[in-house]
XYZ file of C-alpha atoms in Angstrom:
606
model
C 5.062 -44.961 6.880
C 2.644 -43.933 10.276
C 1.127 -45.898 12.717
C -0.944 -44.595 15.729
C -0.778 -41.280 16.937
C 1.249 -41.232 19.615
C 1.478 -37.592 21.658
C 2.348 -35.832 24.391
C 0.528 -32.839 24.454
C -3.741 -33.708 23.587
C -6.370 -31.947 24.190
C -6.421 -33.319 27.547
C -3.015 -32.662 27.556
C -3.903 -28.599 27.353
C -6.859 -28.701 29.553
C -4.394 -30.846 32.996
C -2.241 -27.588 32.130
C -5.041 -24.754 33.445
C -6.478 -27.072 36.262
C -2.876 -26.966 37.972
C -3.267 -23.382 38.475
C -5.233 -24.570 41.729
C -4.349 -28.148 41.719
C -0.402 -28.030 41.925
C 0.791 -24.855 40.959
C 4.410 -25.948 42.565
C 4.807 -27.635 39.163
C 3.140 -24.199 37.219
C 5.819 -21.616 39.143
C 8.857 -24.110 37.613
C 7.224 -23.995 33.542
C 7.129 -20.335 33.397
C 10.455 -19.978 35.824
C 12.613 -22.017 33.016
C 10.437 -20.782 30.338
C 11.133 -16.713 30.982
C 15.012 -17.728 28.803
C 12.669 -18.804 26.033
C 10.459 -14.582 26.118
C 14.865 -14.156 26.442
C 16.163 -15.458 23.401
C 12.828 -14.254 21.928
C 13.300 -11.185 22.796
C 17.397 -11.240 21.225
C 16.124 -11.556 18.570
C 12.808 -9.597 18.047
C 14.335 -6.952 19.067
C 17.148 -5.307 17.144
C 15.578 -6.096 13.924
C 13.741 -1.936 15.590
C 17.045 -1.547 17.612
C 18.833 -1.423 14.509
C 17.864 1.339 12.820
C 18.394 4.061 15.681
C 21.280 2.548 16.428
C 22.311 3.409 12.669
C 20.981 7.386 13.216
C 23.385 8.334 16.285
C 26.333 6.271 15.022
C 27.053 7.186 10.932
C 29.657 4.434 11.139
C 26.910 2.197 11.516
C 25.269 3.598 8.595
C 27.328 3.943 5.967
C 28.824 -0.116 6.665
C 26.827 -2.852 5.376
C 29.201 -5.034 7.080
C 28.738 -3.020 10.522
C 25.437 -3.438 10.669
C 25.424 -7.538 10.020
C 27.906 -7.662 12.617
C 25.354 -6.030 14.695
C 23.016 -7.994 14.281
C 25.117 -11.870 13.853
C 27.162 -11.260 16.843
C 24.776 -12.617 18.953
C 24.078 -15.478 16.704
C 27.798 -16.207 17.099
C 28.416 -16.082 20.673
C 24.943 -18.625 21.479
C 26.850 -21.277 19.261
C 29.588 -20.753 21.770
C 27.064 -20.524 24.514
C 24.965 -23.609 23.743
C 28.320 -25.830 22.989
C 29.507 -23.912 26.876
C 25.717 -24.370 28.396
C 26.399 -28.853 27.388
C 28.563 -28.986 29.091
C 27.546 -26.868 31.856
C 24.089 -28.535 32.067
C 25.418 -31.829 33.125
C 28.790 -30.361 35.311
C 26.823 -27.668 37.275
C 23.369 -28.661 37.074
C 20.115 -26.947 35.121
C 19.481 -24.394 37.515
C 22.868 -22.484 37.606
C 22.894 -22.687 34.075
C 20.510 -20.858 33.979
C 21.544 -18.807 36.098
C 24.570 -18.082 34.467
C 22.537 -17.011 31.565
C 20.691 -14.649 33.217
C 23.966 -13.605 34.109
C 25.861 -13.008 31.500
C 21.852 -11.389 29.448
C 21.973 -8.909 31.798
C 25.197 -8.310 31.457
C 24.929 -7.645 28.076
C 21.835 -5.597 28.028
C 24.253 -3.303 30.687
C 26.603 -2.779 28.075
C 24.316 -2.795 25.030
C 22.539 0.503 26.600
C 25.938 2.190 27.207
C 27.532 2.091 24.347
C 30.110 4.374 23.083
C 30.471 3.422 20.434
C 29.929 0.422 17.360
C 32.584 -1.591 19.264
C 31.196 -2.021 22.679
C 27.839 -2.719 21.381
C 29.155 -5.291 19.320
C 30.933 -6.788 22.718
C 27.722 -6.434 24.900
C 25.635 -8.537 21.681
C 27.979 -11.465 21.647
C 27.616 -12.089 25.867
C 24.106 -11.872 25.196
C 24.310 -14.425 22.240
C 26.130 -16.269 25.374
C 22.980 -15.955 27.583
C 21.128 -16.696 24.663
C 22.700 -19.967 23.610
C 22.960 -22.035 27.442
C 19.493 -20.781 28.134
C 17.914 -21.642 24.296
C 19.598 -25.470 25.585
C 19.062 -25.463 29.035
C 15.273 -24.715 29.555
C 13.079 -26.633 27.540
C 15.402 -29.333 29.123
C 14.486 -28.004 32.804
C 11.653 -28.043 32.110
C 11.508 -31.714 30.790
C 12.989 -33.058 33.933
C 11.312 -30.746 36.417
C 7.329 -31.369 34.653
C 4.664 -34.784 35.290
C 5.211 -36.753 32.265
C 1.900 -36.426 30.499
C 1.396 -33.267 30.303
C 5.007 -32.653 29.470
C 4.831 -32.301 26.115
C 2.177 -29.617 27.128
C 4.773 -27.844 29.468
C 8.277 -27.907 26.994
C 5.308 -26.571 23.997
C 5.006 -23.184 26.357
C 8.965 -22.680 25.507
C 8.520 -22.036 22.095
C 5.851 -20.100 22.691
C 7.304 -18.053 24.890
C 10.070 -17.645 22.274
C 7.235 -16.346 19.627
C 5.760 -14.232 22.455
C 9.598 -12.674 23.003
C 9.659 -11.344 19.636
C 6.556 -10.540 19.997
C 6.688 -7.977 22.898
C 10.089 -7.265 21.172
C 8.072 -5.544 18.326
C 6.105 -4.560 21.109
C 8.101 -3.075 23.500
C 10.295 -1.679 20.065
C 7.142 0.381 18.788
C 6.546 2.885 22.873
C 10.090 3.651 23.063
C 10.784 5.163 19.190
C 10.395 8.616 20.620
C 11.600 8.070 24.093
C 15.254 10.018 24.398
C 18.627 7.149 23.877
C 15.930 5.481 22.246
C 17.897 1.444 21.437
C 19.313 2.522 24.584
C 15.700 1.267 26.099
C 15.001 -0.665 23.117
C 18.075 -3.004 24.463
C 18.494 -1.766 27.428
C 15.703 -3.053 29.441
C 16.042 -6.526 27.845
C 18.262 -7.223 32.137
C 15.094 -6.443 33.247
C 13.586 -10.122 32.294
C 17.204 -12.139 32.551
C 17.143 -10.576 36.539
C 14.078 -11.746 36.821
C 13.936 -14.703 36.013
C 17.766 -15.161 37.830
C 15.484 -13.766 41.764
C 13.083 -16.759 40.147
C 15.247 -19.660 39.881
C 17.068 -19.016 42.903
C 14.227 -19.877 44.759
C 13.455 -22.953 43.156
C 15.285 -26.497 43.334
C 17.448 -27.674 40.746
C 15.503 -30.819 37.270
C 15.224 -33.858 40.074
C 16.614 -35.794 37.121
C 20.473 -34.284 37.779
C 20.395 -34.667 40.765
C 19.592 -37.841 40.464
C 22.485 -38.654 38.390
C 24.749 -37.343 40.756
C 23.813 -40.063 43.315
C 21.470 -37.024 45.559
C 18.436 -39.446 45.503
C 17.281 -37.660 48.877
C 16.406 -34.112 48.008
C 15.302 -35.634 44.086
C 12.319 -37.620 45.981
C 11.511 -33.464 48.360
C 11.450 -32.214 45.158
C 8.994 -35.332 43.292
C 7.428 -35.988 46.191
C 6.060 -32.250 45.349
C 5.942 -32.037 41.388
C 3.178 -35.607 41.360
C 0.137 -36.820 43.527
C 0.776 -39.077 46.658
C -0.352 -42.039 45.391
C 1.750 -41.358 41.700
C 4.898 -40.542 43.082
C 7.027 -43.478 44.614
C 6.218 -45.195 41.230
C 7.772 -42.111 39.183
C 10.625 -42.469 41.980
C 11.139 -45.589 40.393
C 11.189 -45.337 37.197
C 12.768 -42.051 37.574
C 15.839 -44.079 39.131
C 15.702 -47.266 36.064
C 15.191 -43.651 33.338
C 18.425 -42.874 34.932
C 20.665 -45.654 34.902
C 19.679 -46.944 31.574
C 20.575 -43.231 30.946
C 23.929 -43.678 31.965
C 24.541 -47.183 30.163
C 23.322 -45.853 26.947
C 25.789 -43.474 26.614
C 28.814 -45.452 27.767
C 28.371 -47.521 24.381
C 26.699 -44.260 22.944
C 30.962 -43.849 23.400
C 32.422 -46.527 21.663
C 30.083 -45.700 18.844
C 30.571 -41.484 18.415
C 32.870 -42.439 15.015
C 31.040 -44.337 13.619
C 28.490 -42.615 13.874
C 28.763 -41.568 9.799
C 29.246 -45.653 9.184
C 25.817 -46.503 10.830
C 23.377 -46.619 7.932
C 20.141 -45.713 9.776
C 22.215 -42.886 11.899
C 23.698 -41.006 8.873
C 20.590 -41.152 7.087
C 18.587 -40.018 9.894
C 21.427 -37.369 9.774
C 21.166 -36.244 6.707
C 17.189 -35.366 6.950
C 17.163 -34.243 10.293
C 20.510 -30.881 9.553
C 19.001 -30.704 5.977
C 16.267 -29.729 8.000
C 18.039 -27.099 10.067
C 20.066 -25.868 6.782
C 16.864 -25.164 5.088
C 15.064 -23.677 7.928
C 18.059 -20.466 7.941
C 18.428 -21.087 4.099
C 15.412 -20.600 3.233
C 15.994 -16.358 5.298
C 13.278 -16.757 8.068
C 16.222 -14.585 10.452
C 16.361 -12.035 7.353
C 12.377 -11.630 8.445
C 12.628 -11.414 11.500
C 16.969 -10.087 12.224
C 15.946 -7.233 9.788
C 11.587 -6.587 9.052
C 11.289 -3.476 10.006
C 14.756 -2.582 7.045
C 12.747 -4.349 4.415
C 9.758 -3.041 5.424
C 11.453 0.697 4.804
C 13.310 -0.971 1.324
C 9.606 -1.144 0.687
C 8.675 2.554 0.148
C 7.644 3.889 3.244
C 10.354 5.757 5.170
C 9.335 6.195 9.101
C 11.377 4.192 11.738
C 7.408 4.522 13.802
C 5.892 3.053 10.517
C 8.538 -0.084 9.645
C 7.952 -0.448 13.910
C 4.303 -0.936 13.413
C 3.801 -3.293 10.188
C 6.968 -5.022 11.526
C 4.445 -6.004 14.567
C 2.176 -8.603 11.806
C 4.425 -10.633 11.800
C 5.938 -11.133 14.954
C 2.245 -11.734 15.466
C 1.422 -13.827 13.004
C 5.104 -15.131 14.544
C 3.210 -16.208 17.864
C 0.106 -17.022 16.381
C 1.713 -20.097 13.685
C 3.498 -21.481 17.018
C 0.361 -22.614 18.143
C -1.479 -23.151 14.826
C 1.843 -25.454 15.088
C 1.091 -28.020 17.966
C -2.371 -28.115 17.157
C -1.425 -29.779 13.428
C 1.466 -31.259 14.151
C 0.041 -34.661 15.797
C -2.788 -34.629 12.726
C -1.804 -33.554 9.742
C 1.702 -35.394 10.285
C 5.641 -34.116 9.744
C 6.258 -34.227 6.604
C 2.429 -33.130 5.054
C 3.497 -29.550 7.056
C 6.316 -29.124 5.940
C 5.384 -29.788 2.112
C 2.452 -27.413 2.755
C 4.679 -24.697 4.695
C 7.200 -24.686 2.164
C 5.418 -24.369 -0.643
C 3.865 -21.180 0.268
C 6.948 -19.864 2.156
C 7.703 -20.583 -1.838
C 5.503 -18.282 -3.643
C 5.606 -15.754 -0.913
C 8.847 -15.410 -2.095
C 8.392 -15.187 -5.322
C 5.515 -12.730 -4.101
C 8.366 -10.333 -3.438
C 10.604 -11.134 -5.386
C 8.629 -9.816 -7.981
C 7.172 -6.935 -5.476
C 10.587 -5.815 -4.401
C 11.439 -5.598 -8.553
C 8.807 -3.494 -8.889
C 9.905 -1.040 -6.260
C 13.427 -0.927 -7.273
C 12.076 -0.678 -11.346
C 9.252 1.773 -11.600
C 10.859 3.634 -8.550
C 9.793 8.403 -9.119
C 11.620 10.209 -11.191
C 14.137 13.208 -9.643
C 13.166 16.914 -10.416
C 15.745 19.326 -11.414
C 13.034 21.704 -9.867
C 12.251 19.932 -6.976
C 16.395 19.655 -6.278
C 17.031 23.011 -6.970
C 15.042 24.394 -3.970
C 17.827 22.511 -1.473
C 20.558 24.680 -3.630
C 22.797 24.753 -0.562
C 22.700 20.826 -0.233
C 22.539 19.335 -4.218
C 23.805 15.722 -4.310
C 27.238 15.809 -5.856
C 26.889 12.944 -8.056
C 23.369 14.752 -9.390
C 24.875 17.779 -9.854
C 28.410 16.157 -11.809
C 26.140 13.813 -13.617
C 25.789 14.592 -17.761
C 22.087 13.040 -18.334
C 19.755 14.552 -14.679
C 16.626 14.109 -16.817
C 18.329 10.136 -16.289
C 17.686 9.687 -12.332
C 15.206 8.461 -10.716
C 15.320 7.930 -6.761
C 16.698 3.859 -6.656
C 20.279 5.531 -9.164
C 19.772 8.908 -6.252
C 20.416 6.670 -3.355
C 22.704 4.594 -4.886
C 25.147 7.266 -5.216
C 27.531 6.655 -2.901
C 30.043 9.503 -3.241
C 29.030 11.077 -0.052
C 25.608 9.489 -0.106
C 23.108 10.781 -0.762
C 18.888 10.666 0.236
C 15.639 11.086 -1.669
C 13.263 14.129 -0.367
C 9.801 13.444 -1.947
C 6.353 15.100 -1.815
C 3.225 13.359 0.235
C 1.233 12.487 -3.727
C -0.974 14.664 -5.503
C -4.382 13.097 -4.000
C -3.437 12.102 -0.330
C -1.495 15.392 0.908
C -1.247 14.592 4.604
C 1.210 11.963 5.504
C -0.703 11.039 8.672
C -3.857 10.898 6.315
C -1.632 8.431 4.661
C -0.280 5.958 6.032
C -3.788 5.036 7.930
C -5.267 5.433 5.268
C -2.944 2.649 3.837
C -3.526 0.755 8.171
C -7.031 0.727 6.292
C -5.858 -1.234 3.222
C -4.334 -3.832 5.703
C -8.041 -5.032 6.955
C -9.587 -3.952 3.888
C -8.280 -5.436 0.956
C -10.464 -3.122 -1.644
C -8.949 -0.425 -0.295
C -6.120 -1.896 -1.867
C -7.043 -0.240 -5.716
C -7.015 3.219 -4.143
C -3.683 3.060 -2.905
C -2.426 2.047 -5.831
C -3.594 4.827 -8.758
C -1.979 7.166 -5.792
C 0.804 8.637 -8.012
C 4.099 9.090 -7.309
C 4.631 12.495 -7.683
C 8.691 13.367 -8.926
C 11.365 14.011 -5.815
C 14.359 16.492 -4.887
C 17.913 13.755 -4.201
C 20.070 15.971 -1.494
C 23.505 14.802 0.295
C 22.705 12.151 3.343
C 22.678 13.514 6.601
C 20.828 14.837 9.585
C 20.661 19.193 8.209
C 18.934 17.180 4.883
C 16.653 15.226 6.499
C 15.747 17.844 9.002
C 14.910 20.326 5.835
C 12.991 17.876 4.396
C 10.442 16.980 7.148
C 10.067 20.706 7.537
C 8.151 21.010 4.607
C 5.887 18.140 5.336
C 7.554 15.676 3.214
C 9.635 11.896 3.432
C 13.119 11.734 3.569
C 13.953 8.296 1.644
C 17.809 6.133 2.044
C 16.303 2.892 2.470
C 14.177 2.333 -0.695
C 12.269 4.197 -2.596
C 8.304 5.989 -2.576
C 6.412 3.033 -4.636
C 2.589 2.464 -5.289
C 3.852 -1.339 -5.215
C 4.647 -1.458 -1.605
C 1.537 -2.669 -0.053
C 2.300 -5.582 -1.653
C 5.336 -5.942 0.610
C 3.983 -5.795 3.400
C 0.925 -8.873 2.337
C 4.730 -11.816 1.069
C 6.450 -10.655 4.437
C 2.520 -11.934 6.240
C 1.849 -14.490 3.813
C 5.772 -15.809 3.940
C 4.998 -16.140 8.235
C 2.015 -17.710 8.242
C 2.320 -20.095 6.174
C 6.767 -20.952 7.565
C 5.888 -20.971 12.143
C 3.528 -23.908 11.386
C 5.996 -25.566 9.600
C 9.196 -25.025 8.853
C 9.456 -22.842 11.625
C 8.571 -26.542 14.157
C 8.920 -28.849 12.835
C 12.548 -29.471 12.811
C 12.853 -29.185 15.537
C 10.664 -31.391 16.740
C 11.408 -35.079 13.521
C 14.583 -34.255 15.025
C 13.803 -34.988 18.394
C 13.097 -38.468 16.782
C 14.544 -39.684 14.164
C 17.362 -40.784 15.647
C 17.812 -44.169 17.476
C 18.053 -43.255 21.700
C 21.807 -44.244 22.015
C 22.756 -41.797 19.208
C 19.698 -39.437 19.350
C 22.245 -36.321 22.029
C 25.057 -35.910 20.253
C 23.500 -36.480 16.378
C 20.877 -33.574 18.038
C 23.800 -31.098 19.108
C 25.613 -31.841 15.555
C 21.614 -31.024 14.514
C 21.161 -27.811 16.686
C 25.151 -26.404 16.078
C 23.986 -26.935 11.907
C 21.595 -24.532 12.832
C 22.876 -21.673 14.436
C 25.617 -21.844 11.736
C 23.413 -21.764 9.067
C 21.968 -18.687 11.204
C 25.177 -16.696 11.487
C 25.890 -17.079 7.635
C 21.681 -15.927 7.178
C 21.960 -12.819 8.943
C 26.193 -11.586 8.575
C 25.339 -12.055 4.112
C 21.243 -10.786 4.438
C 22.503 -7.047 3.729
C 24.482 -7.246 1.801
C 23.542 -9.322 -0.677
C 20.858 -7.192 -1.256
C 23.384 -3.814 -1.344
C 25.533 -6.888 -3.873
C 22.396 -8.309 -6.321
C 19.413 -6.323 -5.072
C 16.897 -6.964 -3.093
C 14.507 -8.599 -5.629
C 16.713 -10.132 -6.741
C 18.025 -12.025 -3.171
C 14.424 -13.007 -1.990
C 14.254 -15.130 -5.038
C 17.184 -17.171 -4.625
C 15.835 -17.474 -0.847
C 12.613 -18.955 -3.084
C 14.922 -20.939 -4.785
C 16.155 -23.017 -1.710
C 13.307 -23.549 -1.003
C 12.277 -25.405 -3.746
C 15.168 -27.341 -3.556
C 14.188 -27.939 0.322
C 10.793 -29.111 -0.858
C 12.208 -31.363 -3.416
C 14.826 -32.390 -0.163
C 11.716 -33.326 2.353
C 10.111 -35.839 -0.495
C 13.691 -38.115 -1.132
C 15.054 -36.942 1.701
C 11.990 -37.071 5.593
C 11.074 -39.614 6.362
C 7.078 -39.477 8.841
C 7.471 -40.249 12.018
C 5.139 -39.368 13.215
C 3.006 -41.511 16.056
C 5.936 -44.119 15.622
C 7.646 -45.791 17.697
C 11.757 -45.766 17.794
C 12.198 -49.830 16.138
C 10.029 -48.690 13.538
C 11.839 -45.874 12.450
C 15.213 -47.523 12.710
C 13.736 -50.243 10.581
C 12.364 -46.852 7.938
C 16.152 -45.587 7.896
C 17.726 -49.477 7.284
C 16.028 -49.984 4.160
C 14.918 -46.661 3.151
C 11.240 -46.046 2.625
C 10.405 -43.695 2.437
C 7.227 -43.837 2.054
C 7.250 -40.930 -1.173
C 3.381 -41.194 -1.440
C 3.121 -38.956 1.668
C -0.564 -37.219 1.318
C -2.443 -41.305 1.507
C -2.657 -42.918 4.203
C -0.510 -45.729 5.200
C -1.368 -49.596 6.698
C -0.535 -49.201 9.943
C 2.618 -51.438 12.110
C -0.139 -53.238 14.038
C -2.441 -54.173 10.332
C 1.095 -55.070 8.652
C 2.104 -57.220 11.417
C -1.461 -59.297 11.388
C -0.998 -59.802 7.705
C 1.605 -60.838 7.840
C 1.110 -63.879 10.231
């Protein structure tokens, strides 16, 4: 079902936002100071992907144990689950401003602990602290912006928080790239995250509490002083009265909601809304988005790019596309509709994951052979498993990397047509911009290499001879197709599955149940995030990268069917219409057709 579009983020709203620069900069100060919380959220989810490459180099236990790598990544998500839960209570008890200040303090402490961590255990402790701060900030920042913004441009200002999240991810990749050659590398990457937290802490000390919270606590005079700074003189008295009535109504609704909490699943409209809302949040994570955001450089290395710096540079593309997708979503969400955008997104994600699965299958099944002559060149460092193999002539790069007693690596010469690594990277970069060069790159011949012990001494010896050292993935003629697959994945995911689940969850529940149901859905999202982050590398080791992406692809297809059957189109519909639609289960399966507007149906009924 579709109705009249009632959007809070139309073009005029964005124009009004820009006009605030000279009309009322105070409002922009409130919005962007709180929005730094979104930037911190995005930075943290992005920075660990690059830092992990160098943490593995410094801590050999991390390099050898996949579980440790996953824990370093996912413990921040575990902390965020707790932070979001505690943050809700703190928001009501101490206020939005105080919750943001506490989140900044936790984030700053976590950044300092991580930057100075002498071992993986303390690094994980720092990640938990950061996660607590991220969880609190991720829910409090948009809430503060919403409650401290003029109603007419509230949607546009709140939407900037989503853009700052993806912008923070993009910034983290730039920071990672900037510190690749600095002493301490990953310590700088993780430690510098404390600066935005410190900046926001100082800014929030100079800003007021949310006027809605002040009204709820009976501090009406303080709230009125703030509202007079936010609204024009002609509108402020009306807004004060509206806010007072809204808060009183909200308190009454909360009282009635407590009576019905135990009956959530027995209430048909709420149950069906929860199935749709929670399902979308779970599928958002289970189609693999955070494997791309948390492990993007690692995936690039699995595709056959040995250099950490090259992996970070290429991962910057995915972060940039993700930020761009959040802008595209703002434009299309109220024009295309939630359901259509979700279906287009999931269809594209499934195709992209299928491409990635095919590319990684080719990469692993057509890796270069191990040469006895090349290996004997490093006679003192030959991989023991290769030396004792009954049929060493059958060994290729992938078999070498799977040796584990001890770990082994593959030392490869550049292709015979392009001897210089720098020239190869330059040409490959051009290929990303000019697809016609891809054909040339696919013709490059992969030369046999040496299967050697994996340690820093051997790595340096390999590099000294202008060769490339591989421990994650093997040289491949198809590596650039993996980058194309990653780019397509982000292009399709970000505008649809990246944002629509949150929007649907803000609309689909009856008003009196919106808080508790939204909390259930958000918790489902974080828990799903944790499961995926903690299992991705283990899955790639157990069943291979190709099968892992294929599983994500199958889940995307299941998600597409789920959206068709269970998710209603909420675009422009008032809450009563949504409740009625869920009650009768008229989910408008022919989503490609425009249905009649509610007004038209009423007139025809008469």
